[in-house]
């Protein structure tokens, strides 16, 4: 028990003494609880509870026990039951307490009954009279209690006894009674719909009840009714819409507000009902467009409950007859969910997406990167929901990738469980799920690993696990087995053969019977049959008759392997000596250290052989890491498609381009890098092309845009993301081709902190050459950026060639001089927040070390030297159309004290790094 | 519709259980065990939802106590979180700054409050005021009895 509880416990007596009467009542319970918290072992607890229960037993059977005492006893009994101990002898007394006690005792009695007795418990019959009496009581509280217990525990066959009385309560003057009666009837409807059919008219009355609580309760019934037959309730649509409007308009009493949202539960219930009514029904849907719109609009507040409403709203909008305007709004809402940093909302967003992609698969495209991220999310629930979503967008093109992902997920389960299984039951249960779902698609290793795990554990520790496995498999085998995958059957038969004897309570004959039953099934493969027979062989002797029968029936089998095994089985079961000799328990002893090879190894070593290295070590030594250690940013311009460089007229989608081509061909190509030669594409650093903010005047905006749309630059910040991108393109293939452009843009804005922006600057066309310029911008500086991509082009229609290219860029490539005056520099300096100071090497080989050093930096890094005054110099630069960086340099002895400032937190570090390098190389 | 609601401590000790559907005792024990192991094994900063069989488990930790309920597939998880929250608010209002100990020692009161909030696995009353009123009404009766005279007002 934690310290806090300990402390509070010591403070408790004072608390209880203040309540003189109540203290006596709860005293015993308090003692019990307190002494339990002081115990250290489960065993002690068992003993204590045993003593407590026998004390209770004595007290309940004593004729001197008063009802008041009985109430206290009952609370203790409830506590013991909650701890998991059996106090069934008190059940009858609970009923008695409900029967005979005053209101207070009744309350506890009813509570005990509802906790102890399940629907269907025979003692419940004894309660009927009490409940009937209480339903007719003039005491409101007794009526309430009776209704509560009726809704909680009454089984189907006892409903008719109380139904008329409960029905009467629908017109009770007190709203709390009406409300409870409605809910009790709802429960009856769920258990036995036929019995409440005649009261539908009264439900209608409840719906128009003047108390909003009663009305809200009746919606539970209506939701159920409408779910079953929406057509019969279309006429109520108007009423539901009116109610929702009133709720939204704040017409309900303030205490129905939940965190200042008006009656959220009621709203959600209504939204659900409306979506059922409007489904595939245009005229009904039209009635609700307005209120749904208002609902979407109202739910703006940033609280969980408004998101809950929004979620239902979105679902409703997508369920009813579609209206473009609403769909658009709803789609935007989903975006808010999916992009939310709050994980619960993300989850709900995925759920909403899963729902809506069934209606409009394109919506998934907008969020593909988020989806990919969620697929690798550390939270299992999120992952699973994502797979659910992927499952919905499965189509002929992406099916293999998605199925692969799902199987990854499945196989991920066993590996995870092998190391982190919190307890045996969960582990076995999960493995059962994996085997039965993943089945024969699992890798061969998975069942083997699992069996090894079972087999290699120490007998004392892992018997529990094995026992549980045996128990669980017997239950599985008793059920329907024909659908179970072969590998699962094999695992089960191996475990049963090996460990069934651990479980004493298991009847051997039962095990044999279950296994032989499997043999009779046609769906069981012959390999599995072999497993089953081996298992049967291992089950200890004693059931010779069953085994002989089996061997007999199999001896005529067409499968020779089976026949042979059956023969062996027969011999073994008849000859116990032979059996003992063959099947020694725990016979396998594996020398995993391979000590028997020691002699050989030492000889070989002595003869000059290289010592053994494990494979992973060998691999480490072989592969050199050629990449920089951080900030590797491959950029993939993966789908540049420049169609037909031979004949521009064959260009697809390029009316704008072809129209401009004449004009474009007159462009002066001087200064434009030639990236296309006779041999095709010349890989060059395109990123250093003209700055984006000074576009060439000759380029037509129209063609620029056109090209940008056709050539889709896909900038990515890291290798990992490149993988994601590839995954995304394989997952989302075939979903709405038209929207892929906006998608690319979207991708870029979603989720990436570091990014490069690509835009086609111009696309020049001559007869055989196309020149494309991209300007890459660096938003966040990084030391190195590697750029990879492909260009695909067509020489003949239908024949696409692809050229890969790659290159590496560093921050230095993105640095441009910032031309400012000294005054401007001064002003800017003061406004910048992030600064870094460092001493650099001073180039001392010339007359003016400061000037020499700054010029060297200027040449290497495209800096702008603003001014040099005495021993101080000021220099300015900027990231290509990005953040500026100001450098203040001062000669400090033999070093150059550099002080950098920038609005961007990381930029000074990178510039400093490049300055250091430039000076070192000088 | 909610299938069950469990309250358990960080150590996995059950503090309250409410079953809205009939289940055999053995099944209940198994569920309680599954829930405690599953929920307690959740890492921080994961979402409050879990899939379990064909149900959805929604849980939330309030101080040392976990509130955990099971929903059907069409139910709204966020809303269920708010139901849990409303229950905590009610307990808080009734006990006055509720802590785990209040629920341990007065678990029957916690059940009474729950019975006013939920019935048959559905929300019965969303108005905090009404619930407190009806609990008050039941407790008023106790006041007429001498042993409850000294019970502090809430």
mmCIF file with all atom_site columns, C-alpha atoms in Angstrom, chain A residues 744-867:
data_model
loop_
_atom_site.group_PDB
_atom_site.id
_atom_site.type_symbol
_atom_site.label_atom_id
_atom_site.label_alt_id
_atom_site.label_comp_id
_atom_site.label_asym_id
_atom_site.label_entity_id
_atom_site.label_seq_id
_atom_site.pdbx_PDB_ins_code
_atom_site.Cartn_x
_atom_site.Cartn_y
_atom_site.Cartn_z
_atom_site.occupancy
_atom_site.B_iso_or_equiv
_atom_site.pdbx_formal_charge
_atom_site.auth_seq_id
_atom_site.auth_comp_id
_atom_site.auth_asym_id
_atom_site.auth_atom_id
_atom_site.pdbx_PDB_model_num
ATOM 1   C CA . UNK A 1 744 ? 1.589  16.820 -52.677 1.00 0.00 ? 744 UNK A CA 1
ATOM 2   C CA . UNK A 1 745 ? 1.253  20.295 -51.340 1.00 0.00 ? 745 UNK A CA 1
ATOM 3   C CA . UNK A 1 746 ? -0.622 18.947 -48.398 1.00 0.00 ? 746 UNK A CA 1
ATOM 4   C CA . UNK A 1 747 ? 2.020  16.412 -47.673 1.00 0.00 ? 747 UNK A CA 1
ATOM 5   C CA . UNK A 1 748 ? 4.508  19.045 -47.397 1.00 0.00 ? 748 UNK A CA 1
ATOM 6   C CA . UNK A 1 749 ? 2.647  21.113 -44.901 1.00 0.00 ? 749 UNK A CA 1
ATOM 7   C CA . UNK A 1 750 ? 1.533  18.240 -42.746 1.00 0.00 ? 750 UNK A CA 1
ATOM 8   C CA . UNK A 1 751 ? 3.857  17.007 -40.163 1.00 0.00 ? 751 UNK A CA 1
ATOM 9   C CA . UNK A 1 752 ? 7.281  18.014 -41.459 1.00 0.00 ? 752 UNK A CA 1
ATOM 10  C CA . UNK A 1 753 ? 9.320  20.424 -39.506 1.00 0.00 ? 753 UNK A CA 1
ATOM 11  C CA . UNK A 1 754 ? 12.247 20.418 -41.820 1.00 0.00 ? 754 UNK A CA 1
ATOM 12  C CA . UNK A 1 755 ? 11.413 20.695 -45.419 1.00 0.00 ? 755 UNK A CA 1
ATOM 13  C CA . UNK A 1 756 ? 12.533 21.741 -48.773 1.00 0.00 ? 756 UNK A CA 1
ATOM 14  C CA . UNK A 1 757 ? 10.170 23.372 -51.106 1.00 0.00 ? 757 UNK A CA 1
ATOM 15  C CA . UNK A 1 758 ? 10.292 22.570 -54.730 1.00 0.00 ? 758 UNK A CA 1
ATOM 16  C CA . UNK A 1 759 ? 8.754  24.491 -57.524 1.00 0.00 ? 759 UNK A CA 1
ATOM 17  C CA . UNK A 1 760 ? 9.321  24.365 -61.168 1.00 0.00 ? 760 UNK A CA 1
ATOM 18  C CA . UNK A 1 761 ? 10.824 27.620 -62.241 1.00 0.00 ? 761 UNK A CA 1
ATOM 19  C CA . UNK A 1 762 ? 10.357 27.203 -65.893 1.00 0.00 ? 762 UNK A CA 1
ATOM 20  C CA . UNK A 1 763 ? 10.175 24.578 -68.455 1.00 0.00 ? 763 UNK A CA 1
ATOM 21  C CA . UNK A 1 764 ? 11.899 25.375 -71.663 1.00 0.00 ? 764 UNK A CA 1
ATOM 22  C CA . UNK A 1 765 ? 11.232 23.504 -74.791 1.00 0.00 ? 765 UNK A CA 1
ATOM 23  C CA . UNK A 1 766 ? 13.181 23.200 -77.940 1.00 0.00 ? 766 UNK A CA 1
ATOM 24  C CA . UNK A 1 767 ? 12.885 20.383 -80.399 1.00 0.00 ? 767 UNK A CA 1
ATOM 25  C CA . UNK A 1 768 ? 14.793 17.888 -78.458 1.00 0.00 ? 768 UNK A CA 1
ATOM 26  C CA . UNK A 1 769 ? 15.586 19.443 -75.145 1.00 0.00 ? 769 UNK A CA 1
ATOM 27  C CA . UNK A 1 770 ? 13.528 20.296 -72.132 1.00 0.00 ? 770 UNK A CA 1
ATOM 28  C CA . UNK A 1 771 ? 15.028 22.271 -69.347 1.00 0.00 ? 771 UNK A CA 1
ATOM 29  C CA . UNK A 1 772 ? 13.379 22.239 -66.011 1.00 0.00 ? 772 UNK A CA 1
ATOM 30  C CA . UNK A 1 773 ? 14.406 24.391 -63.138 1.00 0.00 ? 773 UNK A CA 1
ATOM 31  C CA . UNK A 1 774 ? 13.501 23.794 -59.617 1.00 0.00 ? 774 UNK A CA 1
ATOM 32  C CA . UNK A 1 775 ? 14.147 26.101 -56.782 1.00 0.00 ? 775 UNK A CA 1
ATOM 33  C CA . UNK A 1 776 ? 14.622 24.274 -53.575 1.00 0.00 ? 776 UNK A CA 1
ATOM 34  C CA . UNK A 1 777 ? 14.185 26.269 -50.453 1.00 0.00 ? 777 UNK A CA 1
ATOM 35  C CA . UNK A 1 778 ? 15.452 25.281 -47.107 1.00 0.00 ? 778 UNK A CA 1
ATOM 36  C CA . UNK A 1 779 ? 13.081 26.179 -44.335 1.00 0.00 ? 779 UNK A CA 1
ATOM 37  C CA . UNK A 1 780 ? 15.099 24.593 -41.599 1.00 0.00 ? 780 UNK A CA 1
ATOM 38  C CA . UNK A 1 781 ? 18.829 24.486 -42.020 1.00 0.00 ? 781 UNK A CA 1
ATOM 39  C CA . UNK A 1 782 ? 20.611 21.162 -42.086 1.00 0.00 ? 782 UNK A CA 1
ATOM 40  C CA . UNK A 1 783 ? 24.235 20.331 -42.691 1.00 0.00 ? 783 UNK A CA 1
ATOM 41  C CA . UNK A 1 784 ? 23.608 18.113 -45.631 1.00 0.00 ? 784 UNK A CA 1
ATOM 42  C CA . UNK A 1 785 ? 20.721 17.372 -47.863 1.00 0.00 ? 785 UNK A CA 1
ATOM 43  C CA . UNK A 1 786 ? 20.838 14.533 -50.296 1.00 0.00 ? 786 UNK A CA 1
ATOM 44  C CA . UNK A 1 787 ? 18.618 14.789 -53.263 1.00 0.00 ? 787 UNK A CA 1
ATOM 45  C CA . UNK A 1 788 ? 17.337 11.832 -55.180 1.00 0.00 ? 788 UNK A CA 1
ATOM 46  C CA . UNK A 1 789 ? 14.629 11.502 -57.712 1.00 0.00 ? 789 UNK A CA 1
ATOM 47  C CA . UNK A 1 790 ? 13.672 10.203 -61.084 1.00 0.00 ? 790 UNK A CA 1
ATOM 48  C CA . UNK A 1 791 ? 12.730 11.786 -64.313 1.00 0.00 ? 791 UNK A CA 1
ATOM 49  C CA . UNK A 1 792 ? 10.425 9.898  -66.520 1.00 0.00 ? 792 UNK A CA 1
ATOM 50  C CA . UNK A 1 793 ? 9.855  10.802 -70.106 1.00 0.00 ? 793 UNK A CA 1
ATOM 51  C CA . UNK A 1 794 ? 8.302  9.306  -73.154 1.00 0.00 ? 794 UNK A CA 1
ATOM 52  C CA . UNK A 1 795 ? 10.037 8.952  -76.452 1.00 0.00 ? 795 UNK A CA 1
ATOM 53  C CA . UNK A 1 796 ? 7.085  7.247  -77.984 1.00 0.00 ? 796 UNK A CA 1
ATOM 54  C CA . UNK A 1 797 ? 3.602  7.329  -76.595 1.00 0.00 ? 797 UNK A CA 1
ATOM 55  C CA . UNK A 1 798 ? 3.144  4.550  -74.079 1.00 0.00 ? 798 UNK A CA 1
ATOM 56  C CA . UNK A 1 799 ? 6.849  3.946  -73.681 1.00 0.00 ? 799 UNK A CA 1
ATOM 57  C CA . UNK A 1 800 ? 8.201  5.536  -70.550 1.00 0.00 ? 800 UNK A CA 1
ATOM 58  C CA . UNK A 1 801 ? 11.846 5.863  -69.685 1.00 0.00 ? 801 UNK A CA 1
ATOM 59  C CA . UNK A 1 802 ? 13.015 6.589  -66.209 1.00 0.00 ? 802 UNK A CA 1
ATOM 60  C CA . UNK A 1 803 ? 16.270 8.214  -65.190 1.00 0.00 ? 803 UNK A CA 1
ATOM 61  C CA . UNK A 1 804 ? 17.314 8.347  -61.595 1.00 0.00 ? 804 UNK A CA 1
ATOM 62  C CA . UNK A 1 805 ? 19.446 11.191 -60.366 1.00 0.00 ? 805 UNK A CA 1
ATOM 63  C CA . UNK A 1 806 ? 20.878 12.265 -57.078 1.00 0.00 ? 806 UNK A CA 1
ATOM 64  C CA . UNK A 1 807 ? 23.042 14.892 -55.515 1.00 0.00 ? 807 UNK A CA 1
ATOM 65  C CA . UNK A 1 808 ? 24.036 16.310 -52.181 1.00 0.00 ? 808 UNK A CA 1
ATOM 66  C CA . UNK A 1 809 ? 23.539 19.842 -51.021 1.00 0.00 ? 809 UNK A CA 1
ATOM 67  C CA . UNK A 1 810 ? 24.700 21.546 -47.882 1.00 0.00 ? 810 UNK A CA 1
ATOM 68  C CA . UNK A 1 811 ? 23.445 24.591 -46.054 1.00 0.00 ? 811 UNK A CA 1
ATOM 69  C CA . UNK A 1 812 ? 26.225 26.536 -47.711 1.00 0.00 ? 812 UNK A CA 1
ATOM 70  C CA . UNK A 1 813 ? 24.440 26.081 -51.032 1.00 0.00 ? 813 UNK A CA 1
ATOM 71  C CA . UNK A 1 814 ? 21.429 27.880 -49.659 1.00 0.00 ? 814 UNK A CA 1
ATOM 72  C CA . UNK A 1 815 ? 23.212 30.841 -48.182 1.00 0.00 ? 815 UNK A CA 1
ATOM 73  C CA . UNK A 1 816 ? 22.884 34.146 -50.048 1.00 0.00 ? 816 UNK A CA 1
ATOM 74  C CA . UNK A 1 817 ? 24.361 37.531 -49.288 1.00 0.00 ? 817 UNK A CA 1
ATOM 75  C CA . UNK A 1 818 ? 22.071 39.904 -47.490 1.00 0.00 ? 818 UNK A CA 1
ATOM 76  C CA . UNK A 1 819 ? 22.722 43.396 -48.719 1.00 0.00 ? 819 UNK A CA 1
ATOM 77  C CA . UNK A 1 820 ? 22.034 45.878 -45.957 1.00 0.00 ? 820 UNK A CA 1
ATOM 78  C CA . UNK A 1 821 ? 23.475 49.164 -44.780 1.00 0.00 ? 821 UNK A CA 1
ATOM 79  C CA . UNK A 1 822 ? 25.166 49.547 -41.432 1.00 0.00 ? 822 UNK A CA 1
ATOM 80  C CA . UNK A 1 823 ? 22.067 51.272 -39.964 1.00 0.00 ? 823 UNK A CA 1
ATOM 81  C CA . UNK A 1 824 ? 19.753 48.556 -41.179 1.00 0.00 ? 824 UNK A CA 1
ATOM 82  C CA . UNK A 1 825 ? 22.146 46.033 -39.797 1.00 0.00 ? 825 UNK A CA 1
ATOM 83  C CA . UNK A 1 826 ? 22.047 47.745 -36.406 1.00 0.00 ? 826 UNK A CA 1
ATOM 84  C CA . UNK A 1 827 ? 18.259 47.753 -36.313 1.00 0.00 ? 827 UNK A CA 1
ATOM 85  C CA . UNK A 1 828 ? 18.005 44.153 -37.436 1.00 0.00 ? 828 UNK A CA 1
ATOM 86  C CA . UNK A 1 829 ? 20.615 43.060 -34.924 1.00 0.00 ? 829 UNK A CA 1
ATOM 87  C CA . UNK A 1 830 ? 18.522 44.333 -32.050 1.00 0.00 ? 830 UNK A CA 1
ATOM 88  C CA . UNK A 1 831 ? 15.412 42.589 -33.283 1.00 0.00 ? 831 UNK A CA 1
ATOM 89  C CA . UNK A 1 832 ? 16.957 39.146 -33.506 1.00 0.00 ? 832 UNK A CA 1
ATOM 90  C CA . UNK A 1 833 ? 16.723 36.755 -30.644 1.00 0.00 ? 833 UNK A CA 1
ATOM 91  C CA . UNK A 1 834 ? 18.827 33.657 -31.119 1.00 0.00 ? 834 UNK A CA 1
ATOM 92  C CA . UNK A 1 835 ? 22.517 34.200 -30.791 1.00 0.00 ? 835 UNK A CA 1
ATOM 93  C CA . UNK A 1 836 ? 25.629 32.091 -30.726 1.00 0.00 ? 836 UNK A CA 1
ATOM 94  C CA . UNK A 1 837 ? 29.185 33.114 -29.868 1.00 0.00 ? 837 UNK A CA 1
ATOM 95  C CA . UNK A 1 838 ? 32.333 31.300 -30.772 1.00 0.00 ? 838 UNK A CA 1
ATOM 96  C CA . UNK A 1 839 ? 36.024 31.929 -31.396 1.00 0.00 ? 839 UNK A CA 1
ATOM 97  C CA . UNK A 1 840 ? 37.241 31.028 -34.852 1.00 0.00 ? 840 UNK A CA 1
ATOM 98  C CA . UNK A 1 841 ? 40.616 30.718 -36.411 1.00 0.00 ? 841 UNK A CA 1
ATOM 99  C CA . UNK A 1 842 ? 42.027 34.002 -37.703 1.00 0.00 ? 842 UNK A CA 1
ATOM 100 C CA . UNK A 1 843 ? 43.888 33.881 -40.990 1.00 0.00 ? 843 UNK A CA 1
ATOM 101 C CA . UNK A 1 844 ? 47.085 35.606 -40.091 1.00 0.00 ? 844 UNK A CA 1
ATOM 102 C CA . UNK A 1 845 ? 49.144 35.051 -43.213 1.00 0.00 ? 845 UNK A CA 1
ATOM 103 C CA . UNK A 1 846 ? 48.345 38.471 -44.766 1.00 0.00 ? 846 UNK A CA 1
ATOM 104 C CA . UNK A 1 847 ? 48.681 42.054 -43.632 1.00 0.00 ? 847 UNK A CA 1
ATOM 105 C CA . UNK A 1 848 ? 45.119 42.616 -42.474 1.00 0.00 ? 848 UNK A CA 1
ATOM 106 C CA . UNK A 1 849 ? 44.027 39.418 -40.782 1.00 0.00 ? 849 UNK A CA 1
ATOM 107 C CA . UNK A 1 850 ? 40.416 40.507 -40.241 1.00 0.00 ? 850 UNK A CA 1
ATOM 108 C CA . UNK A 1 851 ? 39.834 41.589 -43.801 1.00 0.00 ? 851 UNK A CA 1
ATOM 109 C CA . UNK A 1 852 ? 41.537 38.497 -45.172 1.00 0.00 ? 852 UNK A CA 1
ATOM 110 C CA . UNK A 1 853 ? 39.487 36.232 -43.004 1.00 0.00 ? 853 UNK A CA 1
ATOM 111 C CA . UNK A 1 854 ? 36.216 37.911 -43.855 1.00 0.00 ? 854 UNK A CA 1
ATOM 112 C CA . UNK A 1 855 ? 36.989 37.884 -47.557 1.00 0.00 ? 855 UNK A CA 1
ATOM 113 C CA . UNK A 1 856 ? 37.796 34.202 -47.362 1.00 0.00 ? 856 UNK A CA 1
ATOM 114 C CA . UNK A 1 857 ? 34.471 33.595 -45.683 1.00 0.00 ? 857 UNK A CA 1
ATOM 115 C CA . UNK A 1 858 ? 32.712 35.788 -48.211 1.00 0.00 ? 858 UNK A CA 1
ATOM 116 C CA . UNK A 1 859 ? 34.178 33.833 -51.094 1.00 0.00 ? 859 UNK A CA 1
ATOM 117 C CA . UNK A 1 860 ? 33.408 30.481 -49.582 1.00 0.00 ? 860 UNK A CA 1
ATOM 118 C CA . UNK A 1 861 ? 29.954 31.180 -48.311 1.00 0.00 ? 861 UNK A CA 1
ATOM 119 C CA . UNK A 1 862 ? 28.442 34.038 -50.285 1.00 0.00 ? 862 UNK A CA 1
ATOM 120 C CA . UNK A 1 863 ? 28.292 36.394 -47.358 1.00 0.00 ? 863 UNK A CA 1
ATOM 121 C CA . UNK A 1 864 ? 27.917 40.128 -47.594 1.00 0.00 ? 864 UNK A CA 1
ATOM 122 C CA . UNK A 1 865 ? 30.540 42.100 -45.716 1.00 0.00 ? 865 UNK A CA 1
ATOM 123 C CA . UNK A 1 866 ? 28.612 45.156 -44.574 1.00 0.00 ? 866 UNK A CA 1
ATOM 124 C CA . UNK A 1 867 ? 31.379 47.126 -42.992 1.00 0.00 ? 867 UNK A CA 1
#
